[in-house]
Amino acid sequence: MSAADRIPVMVPWLGEEEARAAADAVLSGWVAQGPRVAAFERAFAERVGAGHGIAVSSCTAALHLALVALELGPGDEVVVPSLSFIATANAVRYVGARPVFADVEEATGNLTPATVDAVRTPRTKAVLAVHQGGVPADVHALRAACADWDLALVEDAACGIGATVGGKSVGHGALLAAWSFHPRKVITTGEGGMLTTDDAEWAGRLRRLREHGMNVSAAQRHASATPVVESYLEVGFNYRMTDIQAAVGLVQLGRLDAIVARRRELAARYARLLRAVPGVRPVRDPGHGEGTFQSYWVLLAEEFPVGRDELLAVLLEAGVSARRGIMASHLEPAYAGHGAAPLPVTERLSRNSLILPLFHTMTHEQQDRVVAVLREQAGG
């Protein structure tokens, strides 16, 4: 089978408009963090219902800065799901705190107040909840529980742009939310991330921290009619986004509703087709919100005739690029010896799930091919 016939797991929706926007940024003479970044921050914050957006180089950088803003450090614990890309837990280690792995509910792959409560201790200072694969976590329940426990709640919304909880955007009302614009996410800037918050004081500090702790940005210095001698107020980081990326991001943000609508349409069709495949349970919306289906994952029954890894190989042989499901971070070598409470749901989801192809330009014929392989392996 030729490479052209292979079905990819993900294809970002990028076109001439993004190319022109990037070229315009290059030709403007200002390619570093500048006016397009500021415009993207405002547009993104407005889209998710937040007071402030702080553009950064990646979602991992956003998570790191969120924990810096909370002044967490050695001796502190942060409850995180193990069922997440490893950056979620790593960000906690960046500030010297200890990630404490909690289990998730099987239906959504997300933390709940009960799973957090099972592992929190007197050293717990924050909870880092993930909207896993674009399935929104029940943040209203988590916020209420964290308020009762006097814990900060940070949202890892890397996959969550376009998802809703109670009819409002994920991130609306969040203390701090971190977002990703990696090519596998719903919208992309190539690489890049964003922090959103309603706290103006935090937003100002976060903008300084992303630029080495400098009290005035390079763009502000350049625009000043008088010489500006900057000061460095604290140890910061180089987490800036470029105007080229932001220019692409502004175009992508304009496509967001169409992208999410198409993903949900394809996800609904997958769900209908998979009803005829025994032992395969697809991801679905939770009762409290609507997801983006950033990752269309399915869970195999324990009695499914072939194992997950064998099924991935069969799909690949048939020209279908699938991926393992969400990782269990506590089982990775980087966390060997770290210690964790029993996480049976996490381990089952990680062991028996896989991500199927889903992208804006996917055809019905391509979906039919994917489902046909699953049906054959299920014995249908």
mmCIF file of C-alpha atoms in Angstrom:
data_model
loop_
_atom_site.group_PDB
_atom_site.id
_atom_site.type_symbol
_atom_site.label_atom_id
_atom_site.label_comp_id
_atom_site.label_asym_id
_atom_site.label_seq_id
_atom_site.Cartn_x
_atom_site.Cartn_y
_atom_site.Cartn_z
ATOM 1 C CA MET A 1 0.000 0.000 0.000
ATOM 2 C CA SER A 2 1.354 3.422 -0.959
ATOM 3 C CA ALA A 3 1.872 6.190 1.549
ATOM 4 C CA ALA A 4 -0.863 8.164 -0.206
ATOM 5 C CA ASP A 5 -3.397 5.419 0.613
ATOM 6 C CA ARG A 6 -2.487 5.276 4.308
ATOM 7 C CA ILE A 7 -4.983 6.867 6.683
ATOM 8 C CA PRO A 8 -3.134 9.170 9.116
ATOM 9 C CA VAL A 9 -4.187 9.447 12.732
ATOM 10 C CA MET A 10 -4.335 13.246 12.534
ATOM 11 C CA VAL A 11 -3.965 15.984 9.921
ATOM 12 C CA PRO A 12 -4.056 19.644 10.998
ATOM 13 C CA TRP A 13 -6.353 21.870 8.966
ATOM 14 C CA LEU A 14 -3.933 24.438 7.535
ATOM 15 C CA GLY A 15 -4.294 26.315 4.267
ATOM 16 C CA GLU A 16 -3.471 29.365 2.209
ATOM 17 C CA GLU A 17 -4.900 31.768 4.783
ATOM 18 C CA GLU A 18 -2.468 30.550 7.448
ATOM 19 C CA ALA A 19 0.407 30.671 4.946
ATOM 20 C CA ARG A 20 -0.421 34.271 4.008
ATOM 21 C CA ALA A 21 -0.736 35.286 7.657
ATOM 22 C CA ALA A 22 2.672 33.800 8.467
ATOM 23 C CA ALA A 23 4.222 35.462 5.410
ATOM 24 C CA ASP A 24 2.719 38.812 6.364
ATOM 25 C CA ALA A 25 4.289 38.491 9.801
ATOM 26 C CA VAL A 26 7.676 37.749 8.255
ATOM 27 C CA LEU A 27 7.398 40.683 5.851
ATOM 28 C CA SER A 28 6.309 43.051 8.619
ATOM 29 C CA GLY A 29 9.834 43.088 10.022
ATOM 30 C CA TRP A 30 8.613 42.025 13.475
ATOM 31 C CA VAL A 31 8.748 38.255 13.876
ATOM 32 C CA ALA A 32 9.408 37.874 17.616
ATOM 33 C CA GLN A 33 6.797 38.336 20.343
ATOM 34 C CA GLY A 34 4.926 41.478 19.359
ATOM 35 C CA PRO A 35 1.582 42.908 18.225
ATOM 36 C CA ARG A 36 0.241 39.694 16.712
ATOM 37 C CA VAL A 37 0.930 37.830 19.955
ATOM 38 C CA ALA A 38 -0.987 40.496 21.878
ATOM 39 C CA ALA A 39 -3.896 40.246 19.429
ATOM 40 C CA PHE A 40 -3.939 36.439 19.678
ATOM 41 C CA GLU A 41 -3.950 36.653 23.474
ATOM 42 C CA ARG A 42 -6.957 38.969 23.465
ATOM 43 C CA ALA A 43 -8.886 36.920 20.906
ATOM 44 C CA PHE A 44 -8.183 33.619 22.643
ATOM 45 C CA ALA A 45 -9.116 34.912 26.102
ATOM 46 C CA GLU A 46 -12.368 36.292 24.714
ATOM 47 C CA ARG A 47 -13.132 32.968 23.003
ATOM 48 C CA VAL A 48 -12.827 30.955 26.225
ATOM 49 C CA GLY A 49 -14.372 33.585 28.480
ATOM 50 C CA ALA A 50 -11.230 34.468 30.430
ATOM 51 C CA GLY A 51 -10.012 37.862 31.529
ATOM 52 C CA HIS A 52 -6.437 37.477 30.311
ATOM 53 C CA GLY A 53 -4.408 35.317 27.928
ATOM 54 C CA ILE A 54 -0.646 34.846 28.201
ATOM 55 C CA ALA A 55 0.879 33.252 25.101
ATOM 56 C CA VAL A 56 3.892 30.997 25.650
ATOM 57 C CA SER A 57 6.073 28.547 23.773
ATOM 58 C CA SER A 58 4.165 25.369 24.735
ATOM 59 C CA CYS A 59 1.458 24.013 26.997
ATOM 60 C CA THR A 60 4.200 22.476 29.132
ATOM 61 C CA ALA A 61 5.623 25.968 29.658
ATOM 62 C CA ALA A 62 2.127 27.173 30.555
ATOM 63 C CA LEU A 63 1.728 24.429 33.165
ATOM 64 C CA HIS A 64 5.139 25.245 34.610
ATOM 65 C CA LEU A 65 4.327 28.953 34.889
ATOM 66 C CA ALA A 66 0.947 28.200 36.481
ATOM 67 C CA LEU A 67 2.657 26.280 39.259
ATOM 68 C CA VAL A 68 5.282 29.013 39.640
ATOM 69 C CA ALA A 69 2.455 31.535 40.015
ATOM 70 C CA LEU A 70 1.001 29.390 42.815
ATOM 71 C CA GLU A 71 4.441 29.466 44.493
ATOM 72 C CA LEU A 72 4.612 25.702 44.854
ATOM 73 C CA GLY A 73 7.895 24.051 45.702
ATOM 74 C CA PRO A 74 9.714 21.357 47.664
ATOM 75 C CA GLY A 75 7.530 19.723 50.312
ATOM 76 C CA ASP A 76 4.313 20.478 48.427
ATOM 77 C CA GLU A 77 2.182 17.862 46.685
ATOM 78 C CA VAL A 78 0.022 18.297 43.600
ATOM 79 C CA VAL A 79 -2.611 15.713 42.707
ATOM 80 C CA VAL A 80 -2.466 14.806 39.007
ATOM 81 C CA PRO A 81 -3.946 12.054 36.863
ATOM 82 C CA SER A 82 -1.469 9.425 35.820
ATOM 83 C CA LEU A 83 -3.633 8.981 32.724
ATOM 84 C CA SER A 84 -2.175 11.933 30.839
ATOM 85 C CA PHE A 85 0.742 12.888 28.661
ATOM 86 C CA ILE A 86 3.789 12.893 30.901
ATOM 87 C CA ALA A 87 4.172 16.692 30.737
ATOM 88 C CA THR A 88 1.296 17.033 33.232
ATOM 89 C CA ALA A 89 3.272 15.311 35.977
ATOM 90 C CA ASN A 90 6.639 16.671 34.848
ATOM 91 C CA ALA A 91 5.520 20.275 35.318
ATOM 92 C CA VAL A 92 5.028 19.573 39.013
ATOM 93 C CA ARG A 93 8.578 18.286 39.272
ATOM 94 C CA TYR A 94 9.904 21.401 37.521
ATOM 95 C CA VAL A 95 8.989 23.470 40.594
ATOM 96 C CA GLY A 96 10.380 20.871 43.013
ATOM 97 C CA ALA A 97 6.977 19.682 44.209
ATOM 98 C CA ARG A 98 5.787 16.076 44.198
ATOM 99 C CA PRO A 99 3.143 14.827 41.756
ATOM 100 C CA VAL A 100 0.705 12.464 43.470
ATOM 101 C CA PHE A 101 -1.043 10.201 40.983
ATOM 102 C CA ALA A 102 -4.814 9.797 41.268
ATOM 103 C CA ASP A 103 -7.082 7.401 39.424
ATOM 104 C CA VAL A 104 -9.741 8.544 36.954
ATOM 105 C CA GLU A 105 -13.299 7.591 36.129
ATOM 106 C CA GLU A 106 -13.564 5.054 33.337
ATOM 107 C CA ALA A 107 -16.183 6.837 31.241
ATOM 108 C CA THR A 108 -14.243 10.084 30.754
ATOM 109 C CA GLY A 109 -10.631 9.366 31.726
ATOM 110 C CA ASN A 110 -10.758 12.383 34.053
ATOM 111 C CA LEU A 111 -10.240 13.123 37.727
ATOM 112 C CA THR A 112 -13.268 13.352 40.005
ATOM 113 C CA PRO A 113 -13.581 14.693 43.575
ATOM 114 C CA ALA A 114 -13.647 11.091 44.796
ATOM 115 C CA THR A 115 -10.438 10.071 43.020
ATOM 116 C CA VAL A 116 -8.669 13.214 44.262
ATOM 117 C CA ASP A 117 -9.904 12.716 47.814
ATOM 118 C CA ALA A 118 -8.508 9.179 47.822
ATOM 119 C CA VAL A 119 -4.899 10.433 47.525
ATOM 120 C CA ARG A 120 -4.812 13.961 48.983
ATOM 121 C CA THR A 121 -2.782 14.509 52.162
ATOM 122 C CA PRO A 122 -2.005 17.437 54.470
ATOM 123 C CA ARG A 123 0.844 18.297 52.059
ATOM 124 C CA THR A 124 -1.480 18.642 49.070
ATOM 125 C CA LYS A 125 -1.524 22.238 47.840
ATOM 126 C CA ALA A 126 -3.120 21.960 44.392
ATOM 127 C CA VAL A 127 -4.925 19.726 41.923
ATOM 128 C CA LEU A 128 -3.992 19.625 38.237
ATOM 129 C CA ALA A 129 -7.052 18.371 36.339
ATOM 130 C CA VAL A 130 -6.855 17.390 32.663
ATOM 131 C CA HIS A 131 -9.621 17.635 30.057
ATOM 132 C CA GLN A 132 -8.389 14.369 28.640
ATOM 133 C CA GLY A 133 -8.494 13.950 24.883
ATOM 134 C CA GLY A 134 -10.932 16.844 24.686
ATOM 135 C CA VAL A 135 -13.447 15.237 27.066
ATOM 136 C CA PRO A 136 -14.278 17.991 29.564
ATOM 137 C CA ALA A 137 -13.745 17.209 33.218
ATOM 138 C CA ASP A 138 -16.544 18.106 35.616
ATOM 139 C CA VAL A 139 -14.810 21.270 36.768
ATOM 140 C CA HIS A 140 -17.829 22.544 38.673
ATOM 141 C CA ALA A 141 -17.644 19.525 40.993
ATOM 142 C CA LEU A 142 -13.847 19.737 41.189
ATOM 143 C CA ARG A 143 -13.876 23.474 41.938
ATOM 144 C CA ALA A 144 -16.412 23.003 44.724
ATOM 145 C CA ALA A 145 -14.378 20.176 46.252
ATOM 146 C CA CYS A 146 -11.101 22.088 45.992
ATOM 147 C CA ALA A 147 -12.718 25.114 47.623
ATOM 148 C CA ASP A 148 -13.810 22.920 50.533
ATOM 149 C CA TRP A 149 -10.284 21.521 50.819
ATOM 150 C CA ASP A 150 -8.616 24.946 50.359
ATOM 151 C CA LEU A 151 -6.711 23.695 47.293
ATOM 152 C CA ALA A 152 -5.894 25.509 44.072
ATOM 153 C CA LEU A 153 -7.288 23.918 40.894
ATOM 154 C CA VAL A 154 -5.257 24.262 37.693
ATOM 155 C CA GLU A 155 -6.795 23.018 34.438
ATOM 156 C CA ASP A 156 -4.662 21.267 31.826
ATOM 157 C CA ALA A 157 -6.845 22.183 28.856
ATOM 158 C CA ALA A 158 -4.274 21.157 26.234
ATOM 159 C CA CYS A 159 -6.945 19.264 24.279
ATOM 160 C CA GLY A 160 -9.921 21.280 25.478
ATOM 161 C CA ILE A 161 -10.265 24.304 23.191
ATOM 162 C CA GLY A 162 -13.816 24.174 21.833
ATOM 163 C CA ALA A 163 -15.169 21.893 24.581
ATOM 164 C CA THR A 164 -17.893 23.068 26.937
ATOM 165 C CA VAL A 165 -19.038 22.452 30.494
ATOM 166 C CA GLY A 166 -22.580 23.463 31.347
ATOM 167 C CA GLY A 167 -22.844 25.345 28.067
ATOM 168 C CA LYS A 168 -19.753 27.490 28.675
ATOM 169 C CA SER A 169 -16.250 27.079 27.298
ATOM 170 C CA VAL A 170 -13.734 24.957 29.108
ATOM 171 C CA GLY A 171 -11.524 27.461 30.934
ATOM 172 C CA HIS A 172 -14.384 29.829 31.728
ATOM 173 C CA GLY A 173 -13.979 30.798 35.377
ATOM 174 C CA ALA A 174 -10.755 28.810 35.774
ATOM 175 C CA LEU A 175 -8.191 29.965 38.312
ATOM 176 C CA LEU A 176 -5.492 29.077 35.773
ATOM 177 C CA ALA A 177 -5.895 27.064 32.574
ATOM 178 C CA ALA A 178 -3.138 25.885 30.229
ATOM 179 C CA TRP A 179 -3.694 25.273 26.508
ATOM 180 C CA SER A 180 -1.750 23.646 23.669
ATOM 181 C CA PHE A 181 -1.378 24.534 19.992
ATOM 182 C CA HIS A 182 0.676 21.471 19.024
ATOM 183 C CA PRO A 183 -0.194 20.092 15.553
ATOM 184 C CA ARG A 184 -2.174 17.207 17.075
ATOM 185 C CA LYS A 185 -4.406 19.576 19.025
ATOM 186 C CA VAL A 186 -7.703 21.074 17.825
ATOM 187 C CA ILE A 187 -6.053 24.252 16.524
ATOM 188 C CA THR A 188 -2.340 24.709 15.974
ATOM 189 C CA THR A 189 0.425 27.280 15.716
ATOM 190 C CA GLY A 190 3.041 24.583 14.993
ATOM 191 C CA GLU A 191 4.179 24.729 18.602
ATOM 192 C CA GLY A 192 2.899 27.041 21.278
ATOM 193 C CA GLY A 193 0.669 27.367 24.296
ATOM 194 C CA MET A 194 -1.447 29.762 26.323
ATOM 195 C CA LEU A 195 -2.312 30.448 29.939
ATOM 196 C CA THR A 196 -5.643 32.018 30.801
ATOM 197 C CA THR A 197 -6.742 33.570 34.074
ATOM 198 C CA ASP A 198 -9.133 36.199 35.383
ATOM 199 C CA ASP A 199 -6.501 37.586 37.760
ATOM 200 C CA ALA A 200 -4.883 40.734 36.322
ATOM 201 C CA GLU A 201 -2.001 40.709 38.812
ATOM 202 C CA TRP A 202 -1.123 37.114 37.969
ATOM 203 C CA ALA A 203 -1.363 37.886 34.245
ATOM 204 C CA GLY A 204 1.157 40.711 34.600
ATOM 205 C CA ARG A 205 3.579 38.539 36.515
ATOM 206 C CA LEU A 206 3.182 35.637 34.089
ATOM 207 C CA ARG A 207 4.016 37.911 31.158
ATOM 208 C CA ARG A 208 7.190 38.951 32.943
ATOM 209 C CA LEU A 209 8.103 35.381 33.833
ATOM 210 C CA ARG A 210 7.843 34.208 30.210
ATOM 211 C CA GLU A 211 10.400 36.888 29.256
ATOM 212 C CA HIS A 212 13.204 36.350 31.775
ATOM 213 C CA GLY A 213 11.406 38.284 34.538
ATOM 214 C CA MET A 214 11.860 41.557 32.625
ATOM 215 C CA ASN A 215 9.721 44.482 33.794
ATOM 216 C CA VAL A 216 9.113 45.789 30.268
ATOM 217 C CA SER A 217 8.765 43.683 27.137
ATOM 218 C CA ALA A 218 11.040 43.935 24.120
ATOM 219 C CA ALA A 219 8.072 45.148 22.057
ATOM 220 C CA GLN A 220 7.365 47.925 24.585
ATOM 221 C CA ARG A 221 11.017 48.999 24.605
ATOM 222 C CA HIS A 222 11.097 49.086 20.814
ATOM 223 C CA ALA A 223 7.918 51.184 20.644
ATOM 224 C CA SER A 224 9.055 53.719 23.246
ATOM 225 C CA ALA A 225 9.942 57.228 22.068
ATOM 226 C CA THR A 226 12.541 57.509 24.852
ATOM 227 C CA PRO A 227 15.327 55.149 25.948
ATOM 228 C CA VAL A 228 14.151 52.391 28.277
ATOM 229 C CA VAL A 229 16.498 50.577 30.632
ATOM 230 C CA GLU A 230 14.810 47.362 31.668
ATOM 231 C CA SER A 231 15.047 45.607 35.045
ATOM 232 C CA TYR A 232 14.813 41.904 35.826
ATOM 233 C CA LEU A 233 12.546 41.559 38.830
ATOM 234 C CA GLU A 234 12.968 37.820 39.438
ATOM 235 C CA VAL A 235 14.427 34.745 37.810
ATOM 236 C CA GLY A 236 12.265 34.064 34.768
ATOM 237 C CA PHE A 237 12.224 31.917 31.676
ATOM 238 C CA ASN A 238 12.408 32.150 27.893
ATOM 239 C CA TYR A 239 8.884 30.989 27.093
ATOM 240 C CA ARG A 240 7.892 33.476 24.398
ATOM 241 C CA MET A 241 5.690 32.884 21.363
ATOM 242 C CA THR A 242 6.602 34.448 18.015
ATOM 243 C CA ASP A 243 4.407 36.755 15.961
ATOM 244 C CA ILE A 244 4.611 34.220 13.131
ATOM 245 C CA GLN A 245 2.971 31.583 15.330
ATOM 246 C CA ALA A 246 0.385 34.042 16.629
ATOM 247 C CA ALA A 247 -0.540 35.066 13.089
ATOM 248 C CA VAL A 248 -1.305 31.433 12.295
ATOM 249 C CA GLY A 249 -3.147 31.100 15.597
ATOM 250 C CA LEU A 250 -5.480 33.986 14.799
ATOM 251 C CA VAL A 251 -6.523 32.305 11.561
ATOM 252 C CA GLN A 252 -6.934 28.957 13.283
ATOM 253 C CA LEU A 253 -9.066 30.519 15.999
ATOM 254 C CA GLY A 254 -11.411 31.723 13.279
ATOM 255 C CA ARG A 255 -11.730 28.121 12.071
ATOM 256 C CA LEU A 256 -12.395 26.689 15.542
ATOM 257 C CA ASP A 257 -16.173 26.331 15.359
ATOM 258 C CA ALA A 258 -15.985 24.607 11.970
ATOM 259 C CA ILE A 259 -13.197 22.294 13.151
ATOM 260 C CA VAL A 260 -15.070 21.221 16.287
ATOM 261 C CA ALA A 261 -18.340 20.778 14.397
ATOM 262 C CA ARG A 262 -16.658 18.527 11.833
ATOM 263 C CA ARG A 263 -14.861 16.487 14.492
ATOM 264 C CA ARG A 264 -18.121 15.969 16.370
ATOM 265 C CA GLU A 265 -19.896 14.962 13.142
ATOM 266 C CA LEU A 266 -17.240 12.354 12.380
ATOM 267 C CA ALA A 267 -17.240 11.142 15.993
ATOM 268 C CA ALA A 268 -21.011 10.638 15.871
ATOM 269 C CA ARG A 269 -20.644 8.597 12.687
ATOM 270 C CA TYR A 270 -17.891 6.473 14.274
ATOM 271 C CA ALA A 271 -20.202 5.823 17.241
ATOM 272 C CA ARG A 272 -23.006 4.637 14.942
ATOM 273 C CA LEU A 273 -20.687 2.340 12.991
ATOM 274 C CA LEU A 274 -19.051 0.908 16.095
ATOM 275 C CA ARG A 275 -22.370 -0.236 17.561
ATOM 276 C CA ALA A 276 -21.994 -3.243 15.272
ATOM 277 C CA VAL A 277 -18.514 -4.086 16.605
ATOM 278 C CA PRO A 278 -18.681 -6.149 19.806
ATOM 279 C CA GLY A 279 -16.133 -5.445 22.529
ATOM 280 C CA VAL A 280 -15.329 -1.901 21.371
ATOM 281 C CA ARG A 281 -16.603 1.031 23.469
ATOM 282 C CA PRO A 282 -16.048 4.483 21.967
ATOM 283 C CA VAL A 283 -15.424 7.669 23.901
ATOM 284 C CA ARG A 284 -18.517 9.856 24.257
ATOM 285 C CA ASP A 285 -19.661 13.143 25.727
ATOM 286 C CA PRO A 286 -20.121 13.265 29.500
ATOM 287 C CA GLY A 287 -23.439 14.383 30.942
ATOM 288 C CA HIS A 288 -22.005 17.726 32.086
ATOM 289 C CA GLY A 289 -20.625 18.943 28.760
ATOM 290 C CA GLU A 290 -19.554 18.437 25.162
ATOM 291 C CA GLY A 291 -16.105 17.436 23.995
ATOM 292 C CA THR A 292 -13.892 18.161 21.018
ATOM 293 C CA PHE A 293 -12.905 14.545 20.248
ATOM 294 C CA GLN A 294 -9.332 15.780 19.933
ATOM 295 C CA SER A 295 -8.451 12.115 20.372
ATOM 296 C CA TYR A 296 -11.053 9.586 19.298
ATOM 297 C CA TRP A 297 -10.238 6.730 21.628
ATOM 298 C CA VAL A 298 -11.968 3.398 22.037
ATOM 299 C CA LEU A 299 -11.745 0.925 24.906
ATOM 300 C CA LEU A 300 -11.431 -2.777 24.138
ATOM 301 C CA ALA A 301 -13.215 -5.274 26.341
ATOM 302 C CA GLU A 302 -10.949 -7.613 28.301
ATOM 303 C CA GLU A 303 -12.316 -10.510 26.232
ATOM 304 C CA PHE A 304 -11.613 -8.842 22.864
ATOM 305 C CA PRO A 305 -10.073 -11.542 20.620
ATOM 306 C CA VAL A 306 -6.768 -9.685 20.075
ATOM 307 C CA GLY A 307 -4.712 -7.485 22.360
ATOM 308 C CA ARG A 308 -4.399 -3.741 21.890
ATOM 309 C CA ASP A 309 -0.821 -3.819 20.595
ATOM 310 C CA GLU A 310 -1.616 -6.651 18.175
ATOM 311 C CA LEU A 311 -4.618 -4.677 16.947
ATOM 312 C CA LEU A 312 -2.432 -1.632 16.328
ATOM 313 C CA ALA A 313 -0.150 -3.793 14.179
ATOM 314 C CA VAL A 314 -3.091 -5.195 12.224
ATOM 315 C CA LEU A 315 -4.443 -1.688 11.608
ATOM 316 C CA LEU A 316 -1.027 -0.506 10.420
ATOM 317 C CA GLU A 317 -0.766 -3.439 8.018
ATOM 318 C CA ALA A 318 -4.163 -2.409 6.651
ATOM 319 C CA GLY A 319 -2.936 1.132 6.096
ATOM 320 C CA VAL A 320 -4.494 2.695 9.189
ATOM 321 C CA SER A 321 -2.302 4.785 11.478
ATOM 322 C CA ALA A 322 -3.710 4.405 14.995
ATOM 323 C CA ARG A 323 -2.009 5.065 18.329
ATOM 324 C CA ARG A 324 -2.025 3.553 21.799
ATOM 325 C CA GLY A 325 -4.457 5.189 24.192
ATOM 326 C CA ILE A 326 -3.518 7.778 26.784
ATOM 327 C CA MET A 327 -0.356 6.811 28.646
ATOM 328 C CA ALA A 328 -0.178 5.867 32.326
ATOM 329 C CA SER A 329 2.611 8.181 33.460
ATOM 330 C CA HIS A 330 3.297 6.289 36.687
ATOM 331 C CA LEU A 331 4.352 3.245 34.630
ATOM 332 C CA GLU A 332 6.941 5.128 32.582
ATOM 333 C CA PRO A 333 10.670 4.707 33.407
ATOM 334 C CA ALA A 334 10.900 8.385 34.368
ATOM 335 C CA TYR A 335 8.675 7.594 37.375
ATOM 336 C CA ALA A 336 10.189 4.277 38.378
ATOM 337 C CA GLY A 337 10.395 4.192 42.157
ATOM 338 C CA HIS A 338 8.181 7.263 42.494
ATOM 339 C CA GLY A 339 5.409 5.325 44.172
ATOM 340 C CA ALA A 340 1.685 5.495 43.557
ATOM 341 C CA ALA A 341 -1.554 4.287 45.057
ATOM 342 C CA PRO A 342 -3.341 1.493 43.166
ATOM 343 C CA LEU A 343 -4.682 2.929 39.901
ATOM 344 C CA PRO A 344 -6.769 0.103 38.394
ATOM 345 C CA VAL A 345 -8.929 2.231 36.087
ATOM 346 C CA THR A 346 -5.929 4.165 34.770
ATOM 347 C CA GLU A 347 -4.041 0.967 34.024
ATOM 348 C CA ARG A 348 -6.998 -0.650 32.293
ATOM 349 C CA LEU A 349 -7.660 2.405 30.133
ATOM 350 C CA SER A 350 -4.006 2.726 29.209
ATOM 351 C CA ARG A 351 -3.614 -0.998 28.504
ATOM 352 C CA ASN A 352 -6.795 -1.583 26.509
ATOM 353 C CA SER A 353 -7.471 1.641 24.648
ATOM 354 C CA LEU A 354 -6.336 2.972 21.297
ATOM 355 C CA ILE A 355 -6.779 6.202 19.352
ATOM 356 C CA LEU A 356 -8.390 5.964 15.922
ATOM 357 C CA PRO A 357 -7.823 8.400 13.049
ATOM 358 C CA LEU A 358 -9.980 11.526 13.101
ATOM 359 C CA PHE A 359 -9.258 14.728 11.198
ATOM 360 C CA HIS A 360 -11.183 17.480 9.429
ATOM 361 C CA THR A 361 -10.779 16.138 5.897
ATOM 362 C CA MET A 362 -11.451 12.493 6.782
ATOM 363 C CA THR A 363 -13.868 10.836 4.372
ATOM 364 C CA HIS A 364 -16.654 8.363 5.094
ATOM 365 C CA GLU A 365 -14.786 5.796 3.008
ATOM 366 C CA GLN A 366 -11.756 6.175 5.278
ATOM 367 C CA GLN A 367 -13.915 5.750 8.374
ATOM 368 C CA ASP A 368 -15.499 2.649 6.856
ATOM 369 C CA ARG A 369 -12.024 1.176 6.265
ATOM 370 C CA VAL A 370 -11.034 1.752 9.897
ATOM 371 C CA VAL A 371 -14.213 0.198 11.259
ATOM 372 C CA ALA A 372 -13.983 -2.756 8.865
ATOM 373 C CA VAL A 373 -10.624 -3.765 10.378
ATOM 374 C CA LEU A 374 -12.046 -3.541 13.899
ATOM 375 C CA ARG A 375 -15.125 -5.560 12.919
ATOM 376 C CA GLU A 376 -12.984 -8.295 11.349
ATOM 377 C CA GLN A 377 -10.750 -8.543 14.428
ATOM 378 C CA ALA A 378 -13.798 -8.634 16.707
ATOM 379 C CA GLY A 379 -15.006 -11.686 14.815
ATOM 380 C CA GLY A 380 -17.893 -9.830 13.192
#
